Tab-separated table of C-alpha atoms in Angstrom:
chain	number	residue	atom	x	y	z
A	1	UNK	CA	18.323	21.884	3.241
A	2	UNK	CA	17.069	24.486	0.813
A	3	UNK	CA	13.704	26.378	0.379
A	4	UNK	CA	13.414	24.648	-2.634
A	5	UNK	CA	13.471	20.862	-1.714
A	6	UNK	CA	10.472	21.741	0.049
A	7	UNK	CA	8.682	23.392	-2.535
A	8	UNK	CA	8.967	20.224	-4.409
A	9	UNK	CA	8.103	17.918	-2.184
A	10	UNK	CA	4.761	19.969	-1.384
A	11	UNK	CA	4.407	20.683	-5.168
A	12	UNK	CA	4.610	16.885	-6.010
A	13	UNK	CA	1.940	16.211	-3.212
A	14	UNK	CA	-0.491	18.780	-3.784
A	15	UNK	CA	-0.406	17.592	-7.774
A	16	UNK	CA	-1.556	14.368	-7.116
A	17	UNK	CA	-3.894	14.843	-4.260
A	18	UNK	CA	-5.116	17.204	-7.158
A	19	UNK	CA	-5.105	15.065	-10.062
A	20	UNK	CA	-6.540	11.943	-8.094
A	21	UNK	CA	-9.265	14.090	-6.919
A	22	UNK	CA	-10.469	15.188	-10.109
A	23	UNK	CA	-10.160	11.512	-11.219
A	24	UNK	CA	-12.156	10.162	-8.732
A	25	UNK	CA	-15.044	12.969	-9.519
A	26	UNK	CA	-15.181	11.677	-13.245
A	27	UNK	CA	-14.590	8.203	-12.196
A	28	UNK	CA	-17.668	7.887	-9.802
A	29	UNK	CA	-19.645	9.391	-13.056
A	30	UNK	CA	-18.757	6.520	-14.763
A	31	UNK	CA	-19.038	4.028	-12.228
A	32	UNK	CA	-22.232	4.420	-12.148
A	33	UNK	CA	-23.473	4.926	-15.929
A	34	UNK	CA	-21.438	1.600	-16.369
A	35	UNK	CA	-22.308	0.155	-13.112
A	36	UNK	CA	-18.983	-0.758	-11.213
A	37	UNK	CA	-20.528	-1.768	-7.907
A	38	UNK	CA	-19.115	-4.166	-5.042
A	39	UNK	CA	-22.884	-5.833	-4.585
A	40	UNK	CA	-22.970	-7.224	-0.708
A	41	UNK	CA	-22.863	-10.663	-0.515
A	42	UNK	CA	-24.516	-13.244	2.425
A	43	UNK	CA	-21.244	-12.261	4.044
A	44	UNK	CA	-20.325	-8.402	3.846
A	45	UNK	CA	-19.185	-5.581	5.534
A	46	UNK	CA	-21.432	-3.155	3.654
A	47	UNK	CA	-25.249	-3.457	3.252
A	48	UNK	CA	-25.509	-1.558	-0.093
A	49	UNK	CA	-23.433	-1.002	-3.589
A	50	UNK	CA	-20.508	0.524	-3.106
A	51	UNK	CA	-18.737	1.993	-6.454
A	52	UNK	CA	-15.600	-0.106	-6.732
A	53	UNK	CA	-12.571	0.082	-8.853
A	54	UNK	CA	-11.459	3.575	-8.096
A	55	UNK	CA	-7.801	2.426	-7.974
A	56	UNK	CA	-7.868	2.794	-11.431
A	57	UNK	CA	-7.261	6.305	-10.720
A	58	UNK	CA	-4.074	5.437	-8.894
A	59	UNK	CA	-2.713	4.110	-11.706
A	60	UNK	CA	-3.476	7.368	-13.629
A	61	UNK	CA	-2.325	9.924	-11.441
A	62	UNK	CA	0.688	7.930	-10.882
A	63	UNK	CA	1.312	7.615	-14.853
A	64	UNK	CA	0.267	11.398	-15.194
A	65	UNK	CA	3.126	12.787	-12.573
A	66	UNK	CA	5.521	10.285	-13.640
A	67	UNK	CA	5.255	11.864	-17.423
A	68	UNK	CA	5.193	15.315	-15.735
A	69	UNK	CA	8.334	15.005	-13.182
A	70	UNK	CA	10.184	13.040	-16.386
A	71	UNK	CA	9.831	15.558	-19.030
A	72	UNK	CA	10.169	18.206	-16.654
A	73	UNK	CA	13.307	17.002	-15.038
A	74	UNK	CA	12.010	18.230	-11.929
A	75	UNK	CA	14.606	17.342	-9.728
A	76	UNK	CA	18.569	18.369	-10.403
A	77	UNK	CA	19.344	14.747	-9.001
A	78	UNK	CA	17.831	12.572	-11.436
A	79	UNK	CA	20.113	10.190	-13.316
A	80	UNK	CA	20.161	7.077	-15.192
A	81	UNK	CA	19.211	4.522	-12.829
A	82	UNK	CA	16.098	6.979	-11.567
A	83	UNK	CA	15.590	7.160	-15.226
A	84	UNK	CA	15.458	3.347	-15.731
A	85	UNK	CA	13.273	2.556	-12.622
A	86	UNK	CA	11.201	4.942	-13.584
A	87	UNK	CA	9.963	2.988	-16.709
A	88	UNK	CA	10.075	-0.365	-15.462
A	89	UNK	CA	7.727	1.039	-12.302
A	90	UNK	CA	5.312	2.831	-14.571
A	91	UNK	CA	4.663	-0.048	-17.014
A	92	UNK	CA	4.216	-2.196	-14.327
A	93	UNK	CA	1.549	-0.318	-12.563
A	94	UNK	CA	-0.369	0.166	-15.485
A	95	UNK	CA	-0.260	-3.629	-16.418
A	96	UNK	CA	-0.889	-4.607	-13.221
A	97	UNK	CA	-3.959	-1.363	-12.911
A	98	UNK	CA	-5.494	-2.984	-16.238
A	99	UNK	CA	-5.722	-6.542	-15.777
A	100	UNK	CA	-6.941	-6.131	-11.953
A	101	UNK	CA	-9.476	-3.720	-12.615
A	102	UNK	CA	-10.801	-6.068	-15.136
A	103	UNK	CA	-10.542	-8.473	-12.152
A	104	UNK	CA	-12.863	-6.159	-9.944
A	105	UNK	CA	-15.391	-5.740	-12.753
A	106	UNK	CA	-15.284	-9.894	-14.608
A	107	UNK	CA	-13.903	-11.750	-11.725
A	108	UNK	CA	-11.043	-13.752	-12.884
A	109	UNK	CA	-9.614	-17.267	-11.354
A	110	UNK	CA	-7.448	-16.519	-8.751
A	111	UNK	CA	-4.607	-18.772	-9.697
A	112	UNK	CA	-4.378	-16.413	-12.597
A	113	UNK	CA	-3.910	-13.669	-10.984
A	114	UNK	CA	-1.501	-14.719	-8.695
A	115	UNK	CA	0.428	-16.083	-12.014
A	116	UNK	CA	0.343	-12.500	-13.967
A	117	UNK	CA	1.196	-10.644	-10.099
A	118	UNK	CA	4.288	-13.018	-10.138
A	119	UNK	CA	5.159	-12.775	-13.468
A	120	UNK	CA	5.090	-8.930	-13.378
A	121	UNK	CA	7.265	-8.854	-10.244
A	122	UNK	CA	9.345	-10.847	-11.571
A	123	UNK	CA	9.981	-8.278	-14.785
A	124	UNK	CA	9.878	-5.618	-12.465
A	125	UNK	CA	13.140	-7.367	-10.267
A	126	UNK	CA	15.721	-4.331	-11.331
A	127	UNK	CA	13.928	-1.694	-9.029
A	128	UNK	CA	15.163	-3.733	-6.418
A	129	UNK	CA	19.047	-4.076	-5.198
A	130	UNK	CA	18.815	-8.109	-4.985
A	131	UNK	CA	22.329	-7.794	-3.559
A	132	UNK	CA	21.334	-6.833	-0.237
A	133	UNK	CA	18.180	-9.411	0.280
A	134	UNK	CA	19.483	-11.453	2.098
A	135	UNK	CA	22.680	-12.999	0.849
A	136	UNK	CA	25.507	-11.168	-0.337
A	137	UNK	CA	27.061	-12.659	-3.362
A	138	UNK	CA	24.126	-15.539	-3.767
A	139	UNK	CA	22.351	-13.533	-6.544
A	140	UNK	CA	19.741	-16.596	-7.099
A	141	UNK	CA	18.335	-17.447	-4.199
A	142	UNK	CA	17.709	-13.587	-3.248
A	143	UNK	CA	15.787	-13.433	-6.454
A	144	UNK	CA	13.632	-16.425	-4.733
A	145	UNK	CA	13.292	-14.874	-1.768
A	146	UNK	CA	13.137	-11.494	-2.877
A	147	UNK	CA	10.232	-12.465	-5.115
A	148	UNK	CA	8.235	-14.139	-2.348
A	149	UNK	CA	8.549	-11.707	-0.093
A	150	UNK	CA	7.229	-9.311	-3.046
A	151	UNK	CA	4.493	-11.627	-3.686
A	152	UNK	CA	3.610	-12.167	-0.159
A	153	UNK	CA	3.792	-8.347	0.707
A	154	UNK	CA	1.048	-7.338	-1.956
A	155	UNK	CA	-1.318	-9.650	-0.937
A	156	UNK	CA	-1.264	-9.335	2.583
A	157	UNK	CA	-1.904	-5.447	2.172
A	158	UNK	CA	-4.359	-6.250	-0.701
A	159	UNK	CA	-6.633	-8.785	2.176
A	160	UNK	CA	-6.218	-5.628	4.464
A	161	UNK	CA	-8.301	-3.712	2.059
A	162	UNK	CA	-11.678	-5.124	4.191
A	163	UNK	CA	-13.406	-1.997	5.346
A	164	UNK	CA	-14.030	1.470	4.975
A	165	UNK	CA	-10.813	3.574	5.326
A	166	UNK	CA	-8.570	1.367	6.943
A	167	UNK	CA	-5.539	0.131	3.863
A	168	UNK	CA	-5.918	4.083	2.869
A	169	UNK	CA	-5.165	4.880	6.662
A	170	UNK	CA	-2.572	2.693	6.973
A	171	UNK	CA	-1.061	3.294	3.495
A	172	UNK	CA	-1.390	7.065	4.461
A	173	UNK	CA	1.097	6.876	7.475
A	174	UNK	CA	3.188	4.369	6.093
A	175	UNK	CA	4.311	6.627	3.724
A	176	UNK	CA	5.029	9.918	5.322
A	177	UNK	CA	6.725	7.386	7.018
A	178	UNK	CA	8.785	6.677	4.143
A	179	UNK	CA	9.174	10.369	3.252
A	180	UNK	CA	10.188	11.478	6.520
A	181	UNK	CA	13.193	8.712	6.736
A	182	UNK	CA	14.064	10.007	3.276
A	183	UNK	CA	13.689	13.911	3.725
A	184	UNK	CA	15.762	12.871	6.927
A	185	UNK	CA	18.751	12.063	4.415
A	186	UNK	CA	18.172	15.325	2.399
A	187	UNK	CA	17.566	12.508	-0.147
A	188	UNK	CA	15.720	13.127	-3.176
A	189	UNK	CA	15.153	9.462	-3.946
A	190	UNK	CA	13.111	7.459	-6.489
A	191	UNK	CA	10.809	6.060	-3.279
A	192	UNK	CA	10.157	9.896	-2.166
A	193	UNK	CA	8.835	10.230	-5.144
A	194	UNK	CA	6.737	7.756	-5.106
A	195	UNK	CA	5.544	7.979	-1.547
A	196	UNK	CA	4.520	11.882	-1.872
A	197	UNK	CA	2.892	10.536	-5.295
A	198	UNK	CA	1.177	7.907	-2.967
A	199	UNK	CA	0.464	10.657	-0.029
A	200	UNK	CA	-1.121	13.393	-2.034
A	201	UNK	CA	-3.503	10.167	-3.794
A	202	UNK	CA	-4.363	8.431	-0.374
A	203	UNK	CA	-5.394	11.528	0.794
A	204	UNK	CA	-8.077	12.419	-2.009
A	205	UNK	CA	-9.236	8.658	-1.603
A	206	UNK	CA	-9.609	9.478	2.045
A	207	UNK	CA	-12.404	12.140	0.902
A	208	UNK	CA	-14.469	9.359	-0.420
A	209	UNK	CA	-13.380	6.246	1.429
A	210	UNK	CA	-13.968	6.897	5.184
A	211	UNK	CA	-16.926	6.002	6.721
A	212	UNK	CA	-19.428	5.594	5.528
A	213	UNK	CA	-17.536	4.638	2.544
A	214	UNK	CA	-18.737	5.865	-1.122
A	215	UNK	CA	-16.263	4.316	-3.239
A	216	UNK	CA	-13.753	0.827	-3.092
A	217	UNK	CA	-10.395	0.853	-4.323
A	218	UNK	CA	-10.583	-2.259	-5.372
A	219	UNK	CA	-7.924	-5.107	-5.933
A	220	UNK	CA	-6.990	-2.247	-8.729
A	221	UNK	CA	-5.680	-0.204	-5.843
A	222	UNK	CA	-4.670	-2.334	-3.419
A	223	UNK	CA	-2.238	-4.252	-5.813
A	224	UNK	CA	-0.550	-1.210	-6.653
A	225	UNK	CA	-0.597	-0.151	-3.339
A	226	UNK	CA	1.067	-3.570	-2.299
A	227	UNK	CA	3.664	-2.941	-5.074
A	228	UNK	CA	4.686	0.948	-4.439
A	229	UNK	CA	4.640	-0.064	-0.929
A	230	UNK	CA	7.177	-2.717	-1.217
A	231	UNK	CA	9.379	-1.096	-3.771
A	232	UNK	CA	9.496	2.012	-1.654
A	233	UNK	CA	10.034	0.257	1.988
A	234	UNK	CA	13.077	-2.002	0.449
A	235	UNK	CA	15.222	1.078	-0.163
A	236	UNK	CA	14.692	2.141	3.707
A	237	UNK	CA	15.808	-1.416	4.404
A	238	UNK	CA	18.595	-1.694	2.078
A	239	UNK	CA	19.512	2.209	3.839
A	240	UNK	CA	19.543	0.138	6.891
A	241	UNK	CA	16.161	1.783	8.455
A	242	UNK	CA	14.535	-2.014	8.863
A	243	UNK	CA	13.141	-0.180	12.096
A	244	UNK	CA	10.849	2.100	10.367
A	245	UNK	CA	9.894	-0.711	8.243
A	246	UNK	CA	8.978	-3.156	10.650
A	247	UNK	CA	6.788	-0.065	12.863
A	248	UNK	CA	4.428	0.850	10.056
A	249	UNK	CA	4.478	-2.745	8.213
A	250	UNK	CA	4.138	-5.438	11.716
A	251	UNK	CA	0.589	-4.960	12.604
A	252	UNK	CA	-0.498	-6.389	8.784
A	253	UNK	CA	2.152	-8.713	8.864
A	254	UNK	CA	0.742	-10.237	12.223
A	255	UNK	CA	-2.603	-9.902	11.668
A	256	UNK	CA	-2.645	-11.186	8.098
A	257	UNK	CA	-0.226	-14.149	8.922
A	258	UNK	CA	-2.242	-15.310	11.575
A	259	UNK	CA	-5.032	-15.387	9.828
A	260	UNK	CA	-4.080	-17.557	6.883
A	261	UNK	CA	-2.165	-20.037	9.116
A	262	UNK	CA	-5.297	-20.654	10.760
A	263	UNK	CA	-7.347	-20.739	7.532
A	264	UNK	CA	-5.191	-23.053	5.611
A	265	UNK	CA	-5.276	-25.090	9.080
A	266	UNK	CA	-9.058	-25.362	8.595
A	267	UNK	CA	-8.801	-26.752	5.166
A	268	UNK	CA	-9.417	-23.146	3.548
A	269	UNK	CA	-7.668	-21.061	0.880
A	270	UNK	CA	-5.811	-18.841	1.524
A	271	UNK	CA	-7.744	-16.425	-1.009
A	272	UNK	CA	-11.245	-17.688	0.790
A	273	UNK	CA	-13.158	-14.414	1.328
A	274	UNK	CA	-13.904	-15.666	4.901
A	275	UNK	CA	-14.085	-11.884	5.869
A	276	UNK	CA	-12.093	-13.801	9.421
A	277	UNK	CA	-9.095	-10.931	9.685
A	278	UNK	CA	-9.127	-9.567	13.272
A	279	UNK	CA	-9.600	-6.206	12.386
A	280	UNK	CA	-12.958	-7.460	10.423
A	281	UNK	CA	-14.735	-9.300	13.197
A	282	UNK	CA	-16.430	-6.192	14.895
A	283	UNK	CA	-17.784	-5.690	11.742
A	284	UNK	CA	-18.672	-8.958	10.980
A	285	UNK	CA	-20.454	-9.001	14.607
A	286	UNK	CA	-22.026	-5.713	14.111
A	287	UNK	CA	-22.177	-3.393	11.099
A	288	UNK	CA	-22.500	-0.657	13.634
A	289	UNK	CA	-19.003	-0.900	14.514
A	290	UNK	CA	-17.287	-0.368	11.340
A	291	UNK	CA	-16.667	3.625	12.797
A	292	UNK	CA	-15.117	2.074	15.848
A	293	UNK	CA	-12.340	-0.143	13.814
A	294	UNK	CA	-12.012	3.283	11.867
A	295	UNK	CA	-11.185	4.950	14.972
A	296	UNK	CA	-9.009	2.223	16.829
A	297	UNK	CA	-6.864	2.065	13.650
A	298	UNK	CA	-6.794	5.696	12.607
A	299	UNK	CA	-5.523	5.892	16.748
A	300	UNK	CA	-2.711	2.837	16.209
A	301	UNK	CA	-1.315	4.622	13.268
A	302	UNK	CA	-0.430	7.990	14.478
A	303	UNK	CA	0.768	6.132	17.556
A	304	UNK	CA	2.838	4.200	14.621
A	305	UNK	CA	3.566	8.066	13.374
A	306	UNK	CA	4.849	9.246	16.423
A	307	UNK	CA	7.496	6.216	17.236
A	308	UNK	CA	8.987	6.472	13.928
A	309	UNK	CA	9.098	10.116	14.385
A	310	UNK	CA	10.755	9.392	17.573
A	311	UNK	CA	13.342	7.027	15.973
A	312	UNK	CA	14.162	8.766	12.932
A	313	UNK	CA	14.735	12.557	14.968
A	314	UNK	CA	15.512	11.248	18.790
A	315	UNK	CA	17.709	7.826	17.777
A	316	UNK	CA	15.114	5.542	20.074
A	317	UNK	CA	15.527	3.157	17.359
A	318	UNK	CA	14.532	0.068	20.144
A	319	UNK	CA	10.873	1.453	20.069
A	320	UNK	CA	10.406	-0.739	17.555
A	321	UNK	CA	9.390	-3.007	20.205
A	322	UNK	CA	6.584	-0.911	20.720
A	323	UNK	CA	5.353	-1.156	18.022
A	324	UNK	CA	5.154	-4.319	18.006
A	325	UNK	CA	3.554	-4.589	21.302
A	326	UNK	CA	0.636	-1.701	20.132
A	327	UNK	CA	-0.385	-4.407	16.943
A	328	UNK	CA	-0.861	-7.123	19.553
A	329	UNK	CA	-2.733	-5.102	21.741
A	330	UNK	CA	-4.732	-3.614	18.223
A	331	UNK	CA	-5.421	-7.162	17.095
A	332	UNK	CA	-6.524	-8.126	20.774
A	333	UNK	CA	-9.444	-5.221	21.069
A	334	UNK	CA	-10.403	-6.317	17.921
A	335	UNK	CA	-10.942	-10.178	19.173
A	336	UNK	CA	-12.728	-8.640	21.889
A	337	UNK	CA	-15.201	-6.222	20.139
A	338	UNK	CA	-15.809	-9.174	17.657
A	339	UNK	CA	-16.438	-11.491	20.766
């Protein structure tokens, strides 16, 4: 592999960590001349306003290198299909950025949202290869499933987005994840681009979003974290790395799925803000403890780091068991800090 594929792939992430940086510094100007604030409620995991919203500056820094790295042909490997994906992902994002950060500032109904996410993903179907999910030559009902999975995979990351640094921490490895498996193929792929986008971004939001916390993402950046996330992790599984996948994606999968089965058991929706997600009942107990589910989760995810690392370099692709075993263990200290 050449001097120069790595000189890109450093290039691309210092850009955005860059780019997202500065538009965070103007965005928290603005935030508060126009007053974007998450306001605690009876039941919160912060005591004061929090700026909220800043994924808007996702979406920009992600529009911003995309119009950079396509004019600029940055790569010798692009061709049509990066070229098509390329609009279809960007227009998405930003329709998806827009109506959600209204969505953060108005509050809109949530069966509208969940209407415009779906109808989006379903526009944005050709950036995935439908032909591999699940059923070869049954083009329909992988479009269901596809879909639902899509659906169900942005939401579940955007009810992880509870507390100070943890989505951006687990976003964060998740997709050096995702680079590494790629790099691994000397593979200069649509979803590496994306994920260094995504790496050099979560790091700048990592300035301003660990505890204690100065700014939210919002649903604006949680959304299209849930989308870029899902986009990205179906080439590894369509590459036949469903073992990376499942270490970096399982402990949100558990915990979140749990969680709503036992809501909607209750006679809850599924959308209630019950703040009743393992990893938020330490907090919910005592706010003092928000640094320790920082801590436990920043620990689980290089853990995470270091068994993908394992299976990608050392071919110990079984330790995906492992993983799982670590996000029952995670999800069972949080039970017990929470009492």
């Amino acid at each position: 592999m050449d001097i120069s594929f790595f000189q890109k792939i450093l290039f691309i992430i210092l850009i955005s960590f860059f780019v997202n940086l500065i538009l965070t510094l103007i965005y928290i100007n603005l935030a508060k001349k126009y007053s974007f604030f998450d306001i605690p409620e009876n039941i919160s995991v912060h005591k004061k306003k929090i700026i909220t919203a800043s994924g808007i500056t996702f979406v920009i820094t992600f529009q911003v290198l995309g119009i950079i790295y396509f004019f600029t042909n940055i790569s010798d490997n692009l061709n049509f299909e990066f070229y098509g994906k390329f609009w279809i992902f960007y227009f998405s994002i930003l329709l998806l950025g827009i109506f959600f950060f209204f969505d953060d500032i108005k509050k809109i109904n949530p069966v509208y949202k969940l209407f415009f996410q779906t109808t989006i993903l379903f526009l944005s179907i050709p950036l995935l290869n439908l032909n591999y999910f699940p059923f070869e030559n049954y083009t329909k009902l992988n479009l269901i499933i596809g879909l639902y999975f899509w659906v169900y995979t942005i939401n579940i990351i955007n009810f992880t987005d509870g507390t100070d640094g943890f989505l951006s921490t687990n976003c964060l490895i998740s997709f050096i994840a995702i680079s590494l498996t790629e790099i691994n193929q000397s593979n200069y792929s649509f979803a590496l681009m994306l994920s260094l986008i995504s790496i050099g971004i979560m790091i700048s939001y990592l300035i301003f979003n660990k505890p204690p916390a100065k700014i939210f993402m919002g649903d604006t950046g949680s959304i299209i974290l849930g989308f870029t996330l899902f986009v990205c992790s179906y080439k590894l599984l369509i590459d036949g790395y469903w073992y990376i996948v499942f270490s970096y994606i399982i402990y949100t999968y558990l915990d979140c799925t749990l969680t709503l089965i036992n809501k909607i058991l209750k006679g809850y929706l599924p959308w209630a803000r019950l703040f009743d997600y393992n990893f938020l009942k330490p907090i919910k107990k005592n706010i003092s403890n928000k640094l320790k589910v920082f801590y436990i989760n920043l620990t689980y995810n290089l853990l995470i780091l270091l068994i993908i690392i394992l299976q990608l370099y050392f071919q110990l692709n079984y330790l995906f068991v492992l993983s799982f075993i670590l996000a029952l263990f995670k999800i069972k200290i949080y039970k017990v800090l929470g009492g």
